[in-house]
Coordinates of C-alpha atoms in Angstrom, one line a residue:
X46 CA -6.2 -4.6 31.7
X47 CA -4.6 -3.3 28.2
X48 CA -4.5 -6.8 27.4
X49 CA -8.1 -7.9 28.0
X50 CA -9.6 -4.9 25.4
X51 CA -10.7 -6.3 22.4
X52 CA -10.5 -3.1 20.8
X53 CA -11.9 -2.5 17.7
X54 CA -15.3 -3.1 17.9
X55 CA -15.8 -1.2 21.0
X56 CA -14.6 2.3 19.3
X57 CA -17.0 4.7 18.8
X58 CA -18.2 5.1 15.0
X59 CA -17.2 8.9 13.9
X60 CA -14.3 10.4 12.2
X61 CA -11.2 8.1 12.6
X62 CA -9.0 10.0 14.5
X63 CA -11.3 9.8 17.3
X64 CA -9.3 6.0 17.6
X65 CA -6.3 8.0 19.0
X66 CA -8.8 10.0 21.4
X67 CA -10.7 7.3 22.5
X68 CA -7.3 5.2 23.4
X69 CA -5.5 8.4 25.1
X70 CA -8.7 8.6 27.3
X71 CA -8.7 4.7 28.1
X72 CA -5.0 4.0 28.3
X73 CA -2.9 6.7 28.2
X74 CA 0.3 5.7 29.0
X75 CA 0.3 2.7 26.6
X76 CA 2.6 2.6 23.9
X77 CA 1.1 3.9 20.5
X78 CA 4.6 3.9 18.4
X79 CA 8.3 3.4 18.7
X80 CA 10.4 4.8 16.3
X81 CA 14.5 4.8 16.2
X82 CA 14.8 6.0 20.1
X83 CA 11.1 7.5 19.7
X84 CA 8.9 5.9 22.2
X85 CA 4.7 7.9 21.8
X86 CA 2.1 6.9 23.9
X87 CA -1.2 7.0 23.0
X88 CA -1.5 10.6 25.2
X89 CA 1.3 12.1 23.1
X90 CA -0.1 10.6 19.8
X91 CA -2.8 12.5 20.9
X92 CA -1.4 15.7 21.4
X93 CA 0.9 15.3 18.2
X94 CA -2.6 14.9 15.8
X95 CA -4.6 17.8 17.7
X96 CA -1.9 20.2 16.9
X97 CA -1.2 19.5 13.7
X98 CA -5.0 19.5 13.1
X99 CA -4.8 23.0 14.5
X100 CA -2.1 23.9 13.0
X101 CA -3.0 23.2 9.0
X102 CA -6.3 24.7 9.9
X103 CA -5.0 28.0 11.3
X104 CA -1.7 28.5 9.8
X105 CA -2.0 26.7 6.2
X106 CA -5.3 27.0 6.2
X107 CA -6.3 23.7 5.6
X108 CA -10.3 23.1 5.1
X109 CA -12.4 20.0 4.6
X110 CA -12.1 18.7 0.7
X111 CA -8.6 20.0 0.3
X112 CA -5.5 18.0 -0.4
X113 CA -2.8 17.6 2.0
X114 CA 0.5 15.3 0.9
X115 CA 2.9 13.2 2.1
X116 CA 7.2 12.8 0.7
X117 CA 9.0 10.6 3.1
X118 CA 10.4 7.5 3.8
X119 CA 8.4 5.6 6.8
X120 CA 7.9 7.9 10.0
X121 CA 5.4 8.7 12.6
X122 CA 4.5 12.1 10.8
X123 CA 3.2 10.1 8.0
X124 CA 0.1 8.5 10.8
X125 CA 0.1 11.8 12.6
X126 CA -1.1 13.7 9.5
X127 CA -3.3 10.3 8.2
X128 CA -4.8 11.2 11.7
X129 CA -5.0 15.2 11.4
X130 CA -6.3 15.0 8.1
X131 CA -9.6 12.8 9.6
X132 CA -10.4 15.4 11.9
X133 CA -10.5 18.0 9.3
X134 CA -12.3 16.3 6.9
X135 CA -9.2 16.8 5.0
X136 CA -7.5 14.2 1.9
X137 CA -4.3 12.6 2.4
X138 CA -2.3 11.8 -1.1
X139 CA 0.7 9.5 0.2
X140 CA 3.5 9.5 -2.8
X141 CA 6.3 7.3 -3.3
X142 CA 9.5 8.7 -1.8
X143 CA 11.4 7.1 -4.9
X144 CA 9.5 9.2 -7.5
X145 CA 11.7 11.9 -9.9
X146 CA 10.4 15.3 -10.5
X147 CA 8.9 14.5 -13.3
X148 CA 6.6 11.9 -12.4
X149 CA 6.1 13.0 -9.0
X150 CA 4.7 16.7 -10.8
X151 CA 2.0 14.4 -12.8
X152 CA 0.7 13.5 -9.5
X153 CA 0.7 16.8 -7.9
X154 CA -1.1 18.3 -11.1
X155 CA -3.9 15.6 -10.7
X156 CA -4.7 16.0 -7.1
X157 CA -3.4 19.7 -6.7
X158 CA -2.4 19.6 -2.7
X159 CA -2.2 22.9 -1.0
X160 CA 0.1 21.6 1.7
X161 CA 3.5 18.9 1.6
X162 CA 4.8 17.2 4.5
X163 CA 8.4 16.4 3.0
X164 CA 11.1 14.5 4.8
X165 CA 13.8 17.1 4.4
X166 CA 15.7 14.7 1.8
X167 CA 12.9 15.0 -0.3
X168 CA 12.2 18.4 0.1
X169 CA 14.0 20.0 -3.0
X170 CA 12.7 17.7 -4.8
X171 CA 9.3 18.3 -3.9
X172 CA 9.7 22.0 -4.7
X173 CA 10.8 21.0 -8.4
X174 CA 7.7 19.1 -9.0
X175 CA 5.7 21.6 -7.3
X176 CA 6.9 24.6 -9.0
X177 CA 3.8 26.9 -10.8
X178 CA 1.8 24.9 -8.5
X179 CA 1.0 27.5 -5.4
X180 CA 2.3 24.5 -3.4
X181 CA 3.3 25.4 0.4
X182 CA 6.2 22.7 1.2
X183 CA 7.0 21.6 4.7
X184 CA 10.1 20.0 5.3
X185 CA 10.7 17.6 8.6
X186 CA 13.3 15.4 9.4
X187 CA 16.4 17.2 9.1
X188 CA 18.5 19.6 11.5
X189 CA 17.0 22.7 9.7
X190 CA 13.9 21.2 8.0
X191 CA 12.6 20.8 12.1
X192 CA 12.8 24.5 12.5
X193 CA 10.2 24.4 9.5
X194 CA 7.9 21.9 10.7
X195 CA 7.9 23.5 14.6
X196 CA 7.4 26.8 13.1
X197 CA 4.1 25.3 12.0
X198 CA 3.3 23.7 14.9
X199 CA 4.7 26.8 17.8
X200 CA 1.9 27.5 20.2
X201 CA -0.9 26.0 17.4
X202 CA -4.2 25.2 19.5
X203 CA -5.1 21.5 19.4
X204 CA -7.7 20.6 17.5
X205 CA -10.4 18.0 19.3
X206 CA -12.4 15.5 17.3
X207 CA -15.5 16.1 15.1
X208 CA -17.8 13.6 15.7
X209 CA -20.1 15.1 13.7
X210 CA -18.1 14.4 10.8
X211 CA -19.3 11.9 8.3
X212 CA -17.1 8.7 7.8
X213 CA -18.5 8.7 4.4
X214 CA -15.8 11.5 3.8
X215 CA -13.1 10.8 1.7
X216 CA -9.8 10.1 3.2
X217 CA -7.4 9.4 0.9
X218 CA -5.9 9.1 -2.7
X219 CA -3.7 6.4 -3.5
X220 CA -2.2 6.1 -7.0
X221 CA -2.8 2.3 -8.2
X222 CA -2.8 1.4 -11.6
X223 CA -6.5 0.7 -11.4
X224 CA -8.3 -2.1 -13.5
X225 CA -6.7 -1.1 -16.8
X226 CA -4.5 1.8 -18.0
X227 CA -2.1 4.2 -16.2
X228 CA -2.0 5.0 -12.6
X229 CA -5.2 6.5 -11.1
X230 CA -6.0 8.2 -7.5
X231 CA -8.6 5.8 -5.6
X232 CA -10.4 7.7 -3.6
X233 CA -10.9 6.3 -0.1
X234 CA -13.2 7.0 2.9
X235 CA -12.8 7.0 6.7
X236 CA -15.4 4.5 6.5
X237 CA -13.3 2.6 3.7
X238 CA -10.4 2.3 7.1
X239 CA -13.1 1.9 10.1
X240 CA -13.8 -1.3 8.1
X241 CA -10.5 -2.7 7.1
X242 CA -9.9 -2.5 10.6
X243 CA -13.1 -4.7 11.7
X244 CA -12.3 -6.9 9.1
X245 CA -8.6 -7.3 10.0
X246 CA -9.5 -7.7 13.7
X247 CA -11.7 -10.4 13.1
X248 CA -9.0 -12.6 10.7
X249 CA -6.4 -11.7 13.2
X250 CA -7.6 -11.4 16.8
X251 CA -5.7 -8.2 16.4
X252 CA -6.2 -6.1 20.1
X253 CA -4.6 -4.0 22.2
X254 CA -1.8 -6.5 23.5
X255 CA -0.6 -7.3 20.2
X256 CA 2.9 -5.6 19.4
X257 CA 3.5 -4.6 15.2
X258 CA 5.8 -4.1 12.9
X259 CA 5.4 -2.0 9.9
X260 CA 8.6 -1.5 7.8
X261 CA 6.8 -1.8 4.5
X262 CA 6.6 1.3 2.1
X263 CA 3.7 3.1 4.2
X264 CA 2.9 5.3 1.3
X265 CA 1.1 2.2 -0.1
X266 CA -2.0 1.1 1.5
X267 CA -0.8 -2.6 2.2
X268 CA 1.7 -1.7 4.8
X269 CA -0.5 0.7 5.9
X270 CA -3.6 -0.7 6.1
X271 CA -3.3 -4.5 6.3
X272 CA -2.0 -4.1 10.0
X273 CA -0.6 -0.6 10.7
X274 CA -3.9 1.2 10.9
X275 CA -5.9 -1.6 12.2
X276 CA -3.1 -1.6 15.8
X277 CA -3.6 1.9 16.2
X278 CA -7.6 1.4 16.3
X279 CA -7.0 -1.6 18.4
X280 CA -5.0 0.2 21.0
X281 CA -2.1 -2.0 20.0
X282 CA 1.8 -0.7 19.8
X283 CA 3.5 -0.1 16.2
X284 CA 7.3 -0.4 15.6
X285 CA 8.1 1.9 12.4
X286 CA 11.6 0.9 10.7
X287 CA 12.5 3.3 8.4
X288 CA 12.2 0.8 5.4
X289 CA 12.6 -3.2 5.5
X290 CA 15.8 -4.4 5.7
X291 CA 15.6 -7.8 7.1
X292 CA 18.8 -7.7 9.5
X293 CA 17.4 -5.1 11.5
X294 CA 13.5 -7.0 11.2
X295 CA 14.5 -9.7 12.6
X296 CA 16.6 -7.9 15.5
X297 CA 13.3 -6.2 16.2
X298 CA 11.2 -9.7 16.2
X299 CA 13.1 -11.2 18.8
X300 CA 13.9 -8.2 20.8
X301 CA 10.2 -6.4 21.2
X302 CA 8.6 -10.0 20.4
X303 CA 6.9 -9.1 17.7
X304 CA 3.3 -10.7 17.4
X305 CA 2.1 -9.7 14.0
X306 CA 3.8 -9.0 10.7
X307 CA 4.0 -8.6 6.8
X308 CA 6.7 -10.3 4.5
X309 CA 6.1 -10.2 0.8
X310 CA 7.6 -13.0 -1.1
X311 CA 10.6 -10.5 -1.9
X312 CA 10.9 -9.7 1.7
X313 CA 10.2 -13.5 3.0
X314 CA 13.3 -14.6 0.6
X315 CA 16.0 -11.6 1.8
X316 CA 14.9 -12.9 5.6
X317 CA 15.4 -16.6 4.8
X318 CA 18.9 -15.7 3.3
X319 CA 20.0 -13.5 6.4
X320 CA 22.5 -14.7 8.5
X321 CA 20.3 -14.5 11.7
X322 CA 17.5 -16.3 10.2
X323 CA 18.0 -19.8 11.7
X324 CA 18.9 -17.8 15.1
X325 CA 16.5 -15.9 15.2
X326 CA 14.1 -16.4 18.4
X327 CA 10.7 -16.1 16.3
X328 CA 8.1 -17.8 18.6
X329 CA 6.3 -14.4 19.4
X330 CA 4.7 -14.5 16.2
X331 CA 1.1 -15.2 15.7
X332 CA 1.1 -15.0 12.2
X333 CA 2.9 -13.9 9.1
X334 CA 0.6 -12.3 6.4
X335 CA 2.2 -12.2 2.9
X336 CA 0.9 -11.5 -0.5
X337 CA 0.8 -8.5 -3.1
X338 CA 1.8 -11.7 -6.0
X339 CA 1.0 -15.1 -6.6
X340 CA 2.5 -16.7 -3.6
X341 CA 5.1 -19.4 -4.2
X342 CA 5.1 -22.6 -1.8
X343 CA 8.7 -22.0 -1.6
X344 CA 7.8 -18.4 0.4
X345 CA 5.6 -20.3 2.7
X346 CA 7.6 -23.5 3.7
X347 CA 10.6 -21.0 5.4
X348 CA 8.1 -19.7 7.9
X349 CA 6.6 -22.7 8.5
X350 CA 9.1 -25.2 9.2
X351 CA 9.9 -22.2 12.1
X352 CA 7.1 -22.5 13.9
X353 CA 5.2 -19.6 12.1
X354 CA 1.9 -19.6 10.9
X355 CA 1.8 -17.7 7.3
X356 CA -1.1 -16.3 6.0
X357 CA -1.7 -15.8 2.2
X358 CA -4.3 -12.6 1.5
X359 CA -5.5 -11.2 -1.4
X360 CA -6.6 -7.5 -2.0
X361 CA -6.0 -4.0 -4.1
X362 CA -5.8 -0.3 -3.1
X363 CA -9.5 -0.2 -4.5
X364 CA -10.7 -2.5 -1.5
X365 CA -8.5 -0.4 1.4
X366 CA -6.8 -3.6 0.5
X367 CA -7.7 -7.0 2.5
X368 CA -10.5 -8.7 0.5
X369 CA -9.6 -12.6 1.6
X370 CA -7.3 -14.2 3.9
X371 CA -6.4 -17.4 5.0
X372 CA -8.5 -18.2 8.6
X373 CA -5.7 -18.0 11.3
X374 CA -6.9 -22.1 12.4
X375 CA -6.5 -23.1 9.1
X376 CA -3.5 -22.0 8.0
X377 CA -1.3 -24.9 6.8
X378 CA -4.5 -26.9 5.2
X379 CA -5.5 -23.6 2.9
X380 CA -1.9 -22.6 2.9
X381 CA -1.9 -22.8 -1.0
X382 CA -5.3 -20.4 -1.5
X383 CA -5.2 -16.6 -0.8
X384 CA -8.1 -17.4 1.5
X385 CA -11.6 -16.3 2.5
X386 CA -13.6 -13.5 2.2
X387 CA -12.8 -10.9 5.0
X388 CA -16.1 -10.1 7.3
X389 CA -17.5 -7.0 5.8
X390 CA -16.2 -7.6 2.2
X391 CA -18.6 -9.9 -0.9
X392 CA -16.5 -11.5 -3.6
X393 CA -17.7 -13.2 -6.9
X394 CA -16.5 -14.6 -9.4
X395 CA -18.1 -13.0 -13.1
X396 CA -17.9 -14.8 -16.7
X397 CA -16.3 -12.4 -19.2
X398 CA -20.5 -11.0 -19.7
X399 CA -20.5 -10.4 -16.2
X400 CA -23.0 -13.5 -15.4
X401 CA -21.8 -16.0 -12.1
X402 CA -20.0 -18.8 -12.6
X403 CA -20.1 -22.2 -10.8
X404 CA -17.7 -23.0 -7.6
X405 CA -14.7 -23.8 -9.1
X406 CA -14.8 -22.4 -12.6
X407 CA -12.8 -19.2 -13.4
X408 CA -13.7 -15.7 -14.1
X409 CA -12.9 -11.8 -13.3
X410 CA -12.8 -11.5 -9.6
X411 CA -15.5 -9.1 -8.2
X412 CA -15.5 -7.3 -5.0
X413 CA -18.5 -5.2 -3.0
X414 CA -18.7 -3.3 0.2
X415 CA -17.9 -0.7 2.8
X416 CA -13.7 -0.6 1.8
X417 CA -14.3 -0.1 -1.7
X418 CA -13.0 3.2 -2.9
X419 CA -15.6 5.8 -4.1
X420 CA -14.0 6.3 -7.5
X421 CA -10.9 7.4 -9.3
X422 CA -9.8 11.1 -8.5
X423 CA -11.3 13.2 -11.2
X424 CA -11.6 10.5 -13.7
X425 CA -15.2 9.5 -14.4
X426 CA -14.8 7.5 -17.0
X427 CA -12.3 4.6 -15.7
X428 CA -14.8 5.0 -12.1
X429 CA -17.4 3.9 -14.5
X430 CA -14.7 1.1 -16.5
X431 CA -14.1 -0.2 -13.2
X432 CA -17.7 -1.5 -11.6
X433 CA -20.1 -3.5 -12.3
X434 CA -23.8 -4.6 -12.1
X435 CA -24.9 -2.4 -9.1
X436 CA -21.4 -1.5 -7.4
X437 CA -19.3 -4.4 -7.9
X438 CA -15.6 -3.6 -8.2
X439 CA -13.9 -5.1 -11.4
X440 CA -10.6 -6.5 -9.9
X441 CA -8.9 -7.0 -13.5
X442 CA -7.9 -10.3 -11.8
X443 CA -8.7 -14.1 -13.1
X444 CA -9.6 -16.4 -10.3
X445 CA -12.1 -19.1 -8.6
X446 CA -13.8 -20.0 -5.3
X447 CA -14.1 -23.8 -4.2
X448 CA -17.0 -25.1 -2.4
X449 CA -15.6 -23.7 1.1
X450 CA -15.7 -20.3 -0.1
X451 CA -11.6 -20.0 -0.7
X452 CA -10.2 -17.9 -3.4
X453 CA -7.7 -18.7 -5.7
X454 CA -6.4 -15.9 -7.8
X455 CA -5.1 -17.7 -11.0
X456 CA -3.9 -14.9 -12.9
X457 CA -3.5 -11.1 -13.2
X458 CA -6.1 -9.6 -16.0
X459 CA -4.6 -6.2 -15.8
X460 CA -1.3 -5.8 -17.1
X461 CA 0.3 -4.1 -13.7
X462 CA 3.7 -6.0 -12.9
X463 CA 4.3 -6.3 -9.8
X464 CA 8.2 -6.0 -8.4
X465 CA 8.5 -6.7 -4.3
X466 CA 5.7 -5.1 -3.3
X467 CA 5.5 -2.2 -5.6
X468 CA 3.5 -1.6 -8.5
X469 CA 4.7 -0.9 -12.0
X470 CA 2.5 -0.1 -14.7
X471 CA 3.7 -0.5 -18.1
X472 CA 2.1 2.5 -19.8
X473 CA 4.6 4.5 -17.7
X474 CA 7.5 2.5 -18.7
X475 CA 6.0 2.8 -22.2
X476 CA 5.4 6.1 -22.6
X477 CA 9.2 6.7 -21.9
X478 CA 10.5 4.7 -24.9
X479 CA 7.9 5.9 -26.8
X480 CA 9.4 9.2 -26.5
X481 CA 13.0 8.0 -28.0
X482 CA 12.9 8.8 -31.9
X483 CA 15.3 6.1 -32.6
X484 CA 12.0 3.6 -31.7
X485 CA 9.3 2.7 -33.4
X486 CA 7.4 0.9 -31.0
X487 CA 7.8 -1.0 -27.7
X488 CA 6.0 -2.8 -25.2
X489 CA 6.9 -3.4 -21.5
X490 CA 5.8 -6.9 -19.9
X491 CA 6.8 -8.6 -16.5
X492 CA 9.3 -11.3 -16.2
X493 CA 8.9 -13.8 -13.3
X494 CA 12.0 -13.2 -10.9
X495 CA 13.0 -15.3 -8.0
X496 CA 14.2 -12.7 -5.5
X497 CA 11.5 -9.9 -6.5
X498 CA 8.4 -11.5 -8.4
X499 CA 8.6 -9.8 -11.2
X500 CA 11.0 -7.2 -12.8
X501 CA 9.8 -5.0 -16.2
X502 CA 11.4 -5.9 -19.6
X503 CA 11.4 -4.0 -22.4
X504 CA 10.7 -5.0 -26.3
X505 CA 11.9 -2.5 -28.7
X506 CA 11.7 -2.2 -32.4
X507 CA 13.9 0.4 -33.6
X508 CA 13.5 2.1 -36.8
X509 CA 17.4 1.5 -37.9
X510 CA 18.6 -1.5 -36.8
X511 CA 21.8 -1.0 -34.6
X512 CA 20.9 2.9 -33.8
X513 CA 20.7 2.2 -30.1
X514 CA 22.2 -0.3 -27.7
X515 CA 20.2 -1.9 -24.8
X516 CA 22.9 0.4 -22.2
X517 CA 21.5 3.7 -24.6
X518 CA 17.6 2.1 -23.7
X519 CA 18.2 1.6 -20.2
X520 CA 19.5 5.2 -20.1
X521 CA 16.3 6.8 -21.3
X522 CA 14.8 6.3 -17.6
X523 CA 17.5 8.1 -15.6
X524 CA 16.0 10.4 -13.8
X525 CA 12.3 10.2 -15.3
X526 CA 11.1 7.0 -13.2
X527 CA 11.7 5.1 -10.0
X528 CA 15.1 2.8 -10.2
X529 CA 12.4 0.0 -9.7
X530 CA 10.6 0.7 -12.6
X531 CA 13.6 0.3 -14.8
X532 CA 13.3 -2.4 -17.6
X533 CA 15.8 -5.2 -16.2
X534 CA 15.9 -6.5 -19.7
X535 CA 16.1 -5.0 -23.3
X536 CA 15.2 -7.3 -26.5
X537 CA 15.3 -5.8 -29.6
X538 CA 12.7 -7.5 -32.1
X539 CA 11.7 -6.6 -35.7
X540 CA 8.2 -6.4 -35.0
X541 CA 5.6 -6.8 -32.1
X542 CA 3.0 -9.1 -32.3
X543 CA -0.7 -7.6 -32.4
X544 CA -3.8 -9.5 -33.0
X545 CA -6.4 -8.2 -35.5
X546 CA -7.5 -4.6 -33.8
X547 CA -4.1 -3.3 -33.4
X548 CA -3.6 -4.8 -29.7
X549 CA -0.3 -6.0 -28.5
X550 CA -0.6 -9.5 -27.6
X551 CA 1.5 -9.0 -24.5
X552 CA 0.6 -12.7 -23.2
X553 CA 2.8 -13.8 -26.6
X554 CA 5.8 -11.9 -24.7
X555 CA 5.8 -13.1 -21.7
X556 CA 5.8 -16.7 -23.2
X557 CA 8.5 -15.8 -25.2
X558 CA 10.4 -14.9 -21.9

């Protein structure tokens, strides 16, 4: 029977969390996640979100509007508090397990959580960045930090759904870099995921039979939300890994047959280059979905010559992320576009005045409906920067639709680089050098890079020739940002180019590179 539920478009429409209800109360004893030797049904999913529910509303007295955040690797607390957090009307702010203190307490300023879930090697470090912040810090994960968490969650009543609650509520707040400038908090609704979930369903035939992976970075809301939160309204099972490595993916592939995943092109090449690759039994697969770059037809042809349908998409944290995708029937024909708009989701493509342009012709992609975010936490003025003409998101991206209604996404308009499947956003990487006195100006661009995409480099006038060395550049960022948000490159130049305002002409470095 678990097999013949379609799923999705049979839930009820309230607050999201009433997806794990709903499937406890059809199908029980079906298998909601496996993690390391963790094996939840949807019953004990269940009970797992109704008592943390109850337990940040009694004991850390958590209320609808406030902030609740997340500093771990990948792990079914992460989903259980996505989950808890819905049925209080509560906001999730996932953050990036590789952040320093410092830029991790930039982030906690903006949203100001009262609660963090930290996996317990991340728990000091959350406690830095929340110092002076009244921040209550929860550590899980670790032989003492699980006294902490159980502490919270001893004898705490379960909380049941609200399904009163409006899925207009926000959700969450995901740092992206936005359409322009330094990384921003899109706000996201319960809605925002009810429909990301239609929408993936449809392109997918994603239901209750289908088996997932997720080993992606769930803190970003492509691993989570392109299929991780659309198989839990489904009904379906999840396999968490920890974090990708492609040894242990493809051991997991073969050995749960594994019907639906993600590979970035980063992650699609480390797979292709693992020993097991060519042994691997991959025949369970429906389809691949990859993305998060311009894909390569080298990152297709692996997965393809195996048997494997592989889907390009397109999307952005503003849009909950799928906008297109490839249609399942015809992927090898429109394997070289990022595909077509998902079901409940309007693209169009906008001259630089914002008027249509004809099939074919390119302009700023522009995207409309229920997954858009709301706005940028607390930041009116790039909300405003970033839509258009009646609600139209501003994607920052250059592309063009043929006469079947395909996207092609030609070129990034914003200046985010992209490395795997993590963003980097220059002005971060920027503001570091700028804070060396030995320079006198810099500017950070992306350099195409076969095994990740991209990687940052860094052009740097100094004001005394000689006064550092690239090793004394690269040594700035110890400590203040992510490893992957290192420059992989230094180039020392005598001056940057700027065109008549003032504005580095960044498009003159990367063709320098």
């Amino acid at each position: 029977m678990r097999a013949q539920l379609t799923g999705v478009a049979s839930l009820p429409q309230t607050e999201i969390s009433s997806w794990i209800a709903e499937w406890a109360r059809r199908t029980p004893d079906a298998l909601a996640i496996r993690f390391e030797d963790q094996e939840i049904s949807y019953r004990a999913l269940e009970r797992r979100v109704a008592r943390l529910a109850g337990a940040l509303a009694g004991r850390a007295a958590i209320a609808e509007g406030d902030r609740v955040a997340y500093l771990g690797r990948n792990a079914p607390e992460l989903l259980d508090l996505l989950f808890a957090c819905a049925r209080l009307g509560a906001i999730l702010v996932p953050l990036s397990a590789r952040m320093p203190a410092p830029e991790l307490e930039v982030v906690l300023q903006n949203t100001e959580p009262r609660t963090l879930l930290a996996e317990e090697p991340y728990a000091q470090t959350a406690g830095e960045a929340g110092a002076g912040l009244g921040l209550r810090v929860i550590p899980f994960g670790g032989p003492d930090a699980a006294e902490d968490l159980a502490a919270l969650l001893d004898d705490a009543p379960e909380r049941e759904c609200d399904s009163g609650r409006p899925l207009q509520a926000p959700l969450l707040i995901i740092n992206t870099s936005g359409t322009t400038g330094p990384a921003k908090g899109a706000v996201l609704t319960q809605e925002a995921l009810l429909y990301n979930a239609r929408n993936v369903a449809a392109a997918v035939g994603i239901a209750a039979a289908d088996e997932v992976i997720a080993n992606g970075p769930l803190f970003n809301t492509g691993p989570m939300n392109i299929h991780t939160t659309p198989a839990i309204a489904a009904g379906a099972t999840v396999t968490i890994q920890r974090e990708f490595e492609p040894g242990a993916m493809l051991e997991e592939i073969e050995r749960r047959a594994i019907t639906l995943a993600i590979a970035t092109p980063a992650m699609t090449r480390a797979l292709t280059a693992h020993p097991r690759w060519e042994s691997t039994e991959l025949s369970s697969l429906r389809c691949v979905i990859t993305g998060s770059t311009i894909v390569r037809e080298d990152v297709l042809a692996p997965w393809f010559e195996r048997g494997v349908p592989v889907l390009q998409d397109y999307g952005l944290t503003e849009a909950m992320p799928v906008v297109t995708i490839v249609p399942l029937r015809d992927a090898h024909r429109l394997r070289a576009t990022a595909g077509r708009p998902v079901r409940h989701c309007n693209v169009r493509i906008a001259a630089a005045d914002g008027s249509p342009v004809q099939d074919g012709e390119i302009g700023e992609v522009l995207v409309k409906g229920p997954t858009v975010m709301r706005e940028y936490w607390r930041n009116a003025q790039a909300t405003d920067q970033a839509f258009h003409d009646g609600g139209w998101l501003r994607t920052g991206d250059a592309g063009c639709l043929d006469e079947e209604g395909m996207l092609s996404i030609v070129d990034r308009l914003k200046e985010v680089i992209i490395v795997g499947s993590c963003n980097v956003y220059p002005a971060d990487v920027e503001s570091v050098l700028a804070s060396c006195p030995q320079i006198a100006d810099a500017a950070v661009v992306g350099r195409p890079d076969d095994e990740l995409g991209e990687v940052p480099v860094a052009f740097v006038v100094l004001k005394e020739p000689g006064a550092l060395s690239a090793a004394d550049v690269s040594a700035l960022f110890e400590g203040r940002l992510a490893a992957y948000k290192h420059p992989q490159d230094v180039i020392f130049t005598d001056a940057l180019p700027r065109n008549a305002i003032g504005k580095v002409q960044g498009d003159e470095l990367r063709r320098s590179l």
